[in-house]
Short mmCIF file of C-alpha atoms in Angstrom, two decimals:
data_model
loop_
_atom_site.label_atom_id
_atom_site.label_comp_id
_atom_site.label_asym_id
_atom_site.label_seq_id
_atom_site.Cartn_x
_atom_site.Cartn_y
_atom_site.Cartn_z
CA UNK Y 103 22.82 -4.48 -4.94
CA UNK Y 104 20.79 -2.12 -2.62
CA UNK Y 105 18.23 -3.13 0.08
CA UNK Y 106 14.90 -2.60 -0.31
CA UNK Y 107 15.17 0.09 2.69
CA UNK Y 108 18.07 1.86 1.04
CA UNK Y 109 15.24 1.88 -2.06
CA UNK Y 110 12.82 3.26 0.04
CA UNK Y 111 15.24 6.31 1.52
CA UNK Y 112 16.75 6.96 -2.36
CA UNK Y 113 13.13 7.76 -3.10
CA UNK Y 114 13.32 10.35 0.16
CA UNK Y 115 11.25 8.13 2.20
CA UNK Y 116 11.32 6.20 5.14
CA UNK Y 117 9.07 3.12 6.21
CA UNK Y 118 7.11 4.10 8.89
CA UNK Y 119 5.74 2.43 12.16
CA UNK Y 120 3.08 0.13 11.40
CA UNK Y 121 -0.13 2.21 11.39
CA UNK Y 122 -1.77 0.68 14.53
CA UNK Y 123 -5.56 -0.82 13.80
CA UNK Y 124 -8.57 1.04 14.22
CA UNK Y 125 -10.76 -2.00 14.51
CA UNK Y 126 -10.53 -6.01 15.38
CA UNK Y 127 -7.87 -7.07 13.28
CA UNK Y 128 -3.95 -7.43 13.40
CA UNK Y 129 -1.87 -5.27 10.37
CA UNK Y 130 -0.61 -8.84 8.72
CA UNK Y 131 -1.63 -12.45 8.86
CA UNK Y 132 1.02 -15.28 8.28
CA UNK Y 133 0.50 -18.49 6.51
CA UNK Y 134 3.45 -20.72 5.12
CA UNK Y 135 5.47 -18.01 2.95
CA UNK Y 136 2.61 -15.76 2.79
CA UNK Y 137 1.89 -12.61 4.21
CA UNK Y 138 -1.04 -11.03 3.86
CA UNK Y 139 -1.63 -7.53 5.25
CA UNK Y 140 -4.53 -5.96 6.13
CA UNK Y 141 -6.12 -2.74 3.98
CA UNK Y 142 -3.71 -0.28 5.05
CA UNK Y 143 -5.73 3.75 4.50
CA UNK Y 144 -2.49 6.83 3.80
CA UNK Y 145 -2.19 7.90 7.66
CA UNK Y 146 0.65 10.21 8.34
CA UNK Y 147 1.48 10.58 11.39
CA UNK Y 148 -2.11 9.05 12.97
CA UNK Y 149 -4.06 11.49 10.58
CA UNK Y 150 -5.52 11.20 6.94
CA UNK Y 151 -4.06 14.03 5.06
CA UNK Y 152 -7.19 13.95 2.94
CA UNK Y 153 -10.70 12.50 2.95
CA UNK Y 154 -13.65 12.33 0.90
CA UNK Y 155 -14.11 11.05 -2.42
CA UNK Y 156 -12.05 10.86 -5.21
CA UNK Y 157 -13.37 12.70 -8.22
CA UNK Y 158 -15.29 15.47 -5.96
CA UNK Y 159 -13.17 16.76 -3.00
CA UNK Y 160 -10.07 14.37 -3.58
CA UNK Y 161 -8.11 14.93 -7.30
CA UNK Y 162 -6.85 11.47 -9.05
CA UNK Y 163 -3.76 13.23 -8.83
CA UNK Y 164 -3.69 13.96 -5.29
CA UNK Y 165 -5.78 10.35 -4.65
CA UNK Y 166 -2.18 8.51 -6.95
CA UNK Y 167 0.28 9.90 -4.25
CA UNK Y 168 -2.21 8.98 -1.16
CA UNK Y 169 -2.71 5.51 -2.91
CA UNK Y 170 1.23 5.52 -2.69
CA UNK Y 171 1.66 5.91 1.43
CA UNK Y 172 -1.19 3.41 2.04
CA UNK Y 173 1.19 1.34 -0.18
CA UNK Y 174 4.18 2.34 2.20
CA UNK Y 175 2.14 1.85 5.05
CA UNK Y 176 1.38 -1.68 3.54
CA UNK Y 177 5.05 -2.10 3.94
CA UNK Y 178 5.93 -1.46 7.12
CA UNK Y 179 3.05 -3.68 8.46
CA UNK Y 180 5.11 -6.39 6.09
CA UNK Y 181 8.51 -5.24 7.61
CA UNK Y 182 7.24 -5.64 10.79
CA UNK Y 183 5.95 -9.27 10.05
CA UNK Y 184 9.74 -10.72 8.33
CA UNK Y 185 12.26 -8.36 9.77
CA UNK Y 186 14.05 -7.06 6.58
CA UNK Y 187 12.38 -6.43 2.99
CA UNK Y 188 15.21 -8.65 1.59
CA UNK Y 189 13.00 -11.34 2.92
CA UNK Y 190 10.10 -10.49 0.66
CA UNK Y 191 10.10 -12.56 -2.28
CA UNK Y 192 8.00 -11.12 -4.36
CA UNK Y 193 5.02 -8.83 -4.23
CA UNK Y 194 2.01 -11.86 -5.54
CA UNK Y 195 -1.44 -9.34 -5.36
CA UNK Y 196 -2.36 -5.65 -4.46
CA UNK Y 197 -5.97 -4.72 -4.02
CA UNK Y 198 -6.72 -1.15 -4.12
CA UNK Y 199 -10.28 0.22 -3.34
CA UNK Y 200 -10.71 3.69 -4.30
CA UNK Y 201 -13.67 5.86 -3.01
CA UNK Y 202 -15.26 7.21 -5.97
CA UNK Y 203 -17.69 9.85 -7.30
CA UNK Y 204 -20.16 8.36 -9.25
CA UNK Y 205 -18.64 9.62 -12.37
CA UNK Y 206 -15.24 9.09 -11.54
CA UNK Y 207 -13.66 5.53 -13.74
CA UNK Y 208 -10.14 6.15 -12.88
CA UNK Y 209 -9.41 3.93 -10.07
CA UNK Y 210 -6.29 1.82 -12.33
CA UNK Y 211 -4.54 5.04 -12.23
CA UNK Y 212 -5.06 5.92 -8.67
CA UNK Y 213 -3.78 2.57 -7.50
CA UNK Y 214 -0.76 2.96 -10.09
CA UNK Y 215 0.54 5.26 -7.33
CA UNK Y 216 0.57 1.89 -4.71
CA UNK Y 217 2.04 -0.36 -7.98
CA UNK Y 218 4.60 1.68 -8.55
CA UNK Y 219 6.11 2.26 -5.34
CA UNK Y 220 6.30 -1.44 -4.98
CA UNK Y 221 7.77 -1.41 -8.46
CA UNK Y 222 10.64 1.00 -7.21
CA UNK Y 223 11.19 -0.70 -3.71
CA UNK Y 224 11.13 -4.24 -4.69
CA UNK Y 225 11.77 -4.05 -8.65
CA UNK Y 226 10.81 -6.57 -10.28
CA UNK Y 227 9.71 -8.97 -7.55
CA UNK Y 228 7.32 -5.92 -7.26
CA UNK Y 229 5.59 -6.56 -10.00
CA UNK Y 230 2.16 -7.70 -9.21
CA UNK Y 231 -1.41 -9.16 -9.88
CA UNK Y 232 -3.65 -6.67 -9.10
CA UNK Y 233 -7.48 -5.55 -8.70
CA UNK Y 234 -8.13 -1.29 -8.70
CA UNK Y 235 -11.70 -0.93 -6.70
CA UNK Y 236 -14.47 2.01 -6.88
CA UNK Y 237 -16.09 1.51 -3.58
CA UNK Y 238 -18.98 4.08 -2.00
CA UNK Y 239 -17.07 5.10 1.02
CA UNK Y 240 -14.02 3.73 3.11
CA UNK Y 241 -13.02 3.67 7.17
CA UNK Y 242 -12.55 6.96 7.95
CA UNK Y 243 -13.74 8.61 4.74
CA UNK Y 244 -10.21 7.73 3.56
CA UNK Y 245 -10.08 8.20 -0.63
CA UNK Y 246 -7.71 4.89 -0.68
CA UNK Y 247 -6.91 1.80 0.76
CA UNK Y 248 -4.32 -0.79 -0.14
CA UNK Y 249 -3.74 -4.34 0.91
CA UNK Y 250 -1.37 -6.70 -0.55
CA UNK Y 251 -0.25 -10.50 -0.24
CA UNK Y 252 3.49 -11.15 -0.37
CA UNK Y 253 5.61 -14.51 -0.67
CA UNK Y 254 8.32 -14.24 1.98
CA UNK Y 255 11.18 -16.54 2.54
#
């Protein structure tokens, strides 16, 4: 059986460093076997490799694959918190906020792009509740954010 690590590097990836926070807050909260991380926006490398709104400067297509790193970024804040993935349990609840257009309804398949890369790193202890968001605008005119709660051992 693989790691989730050696998961993430099949898919040609590697978990970052924990993006650091661009406000009050720390990038996970710990209670009992729960880990909660904060909204984590698709930084590379300290920049957003897109911004504005999704449906009018941002594609859904392009908005799936940036919902995907925030996911990523999501974690390595959890990696950071437990040491190995192996610890992680399973993935309980992802809540992705999307910035939208006003016509723009596709926010479940945006946030697909943050479900299934927790799908392919954790199988199926990434499976997940989950809530897909329209929101006005987000920190840094970022099109996504992800945060998710975990149950850790």
């Amino acid at each position: 059986m693989t790691t989730p690590e050696e998961r993430v590097r099949a898919l040609g990836l590697e978990v970052p460093d924990v993006v650091p926070p661009v406000a009050s807050y720390v990038p996970t909260a710990r209670t009992g076997n729960l880990v909660y991380t904060s909204g984590q926006v698709p930084m590379v490398d300290g920049k957003l490799p897109a911004t504005g709104k999704v449906g009018a400067e941002v594609s859904e297509e392009l908005a799936n694959e940036l919902a995907r790193t925030a996911a990523l970024n999501a974690i390595a804040a959890l990696k950071a918190e437990v040491g190995e993935l192996s610890r992680v349990r399973r993935i309980v609840k992802v809540v992705g906020f999307v910035a939208s257009a006003p016509h723009f309804t596709g926010q479940p398949k945006v946030i697909n792009g943050a479900s299934d890369l927790l799908a392919e790193v954790f199988g199926d202890a990434g499976r997940h509740a989950r809530s897909a968001v329209g929101v006005a605008v987000l920190p840094l005119d970022a099109p996504v954010e992800v945060e998710l709660i975990a149950e850790v051992e």
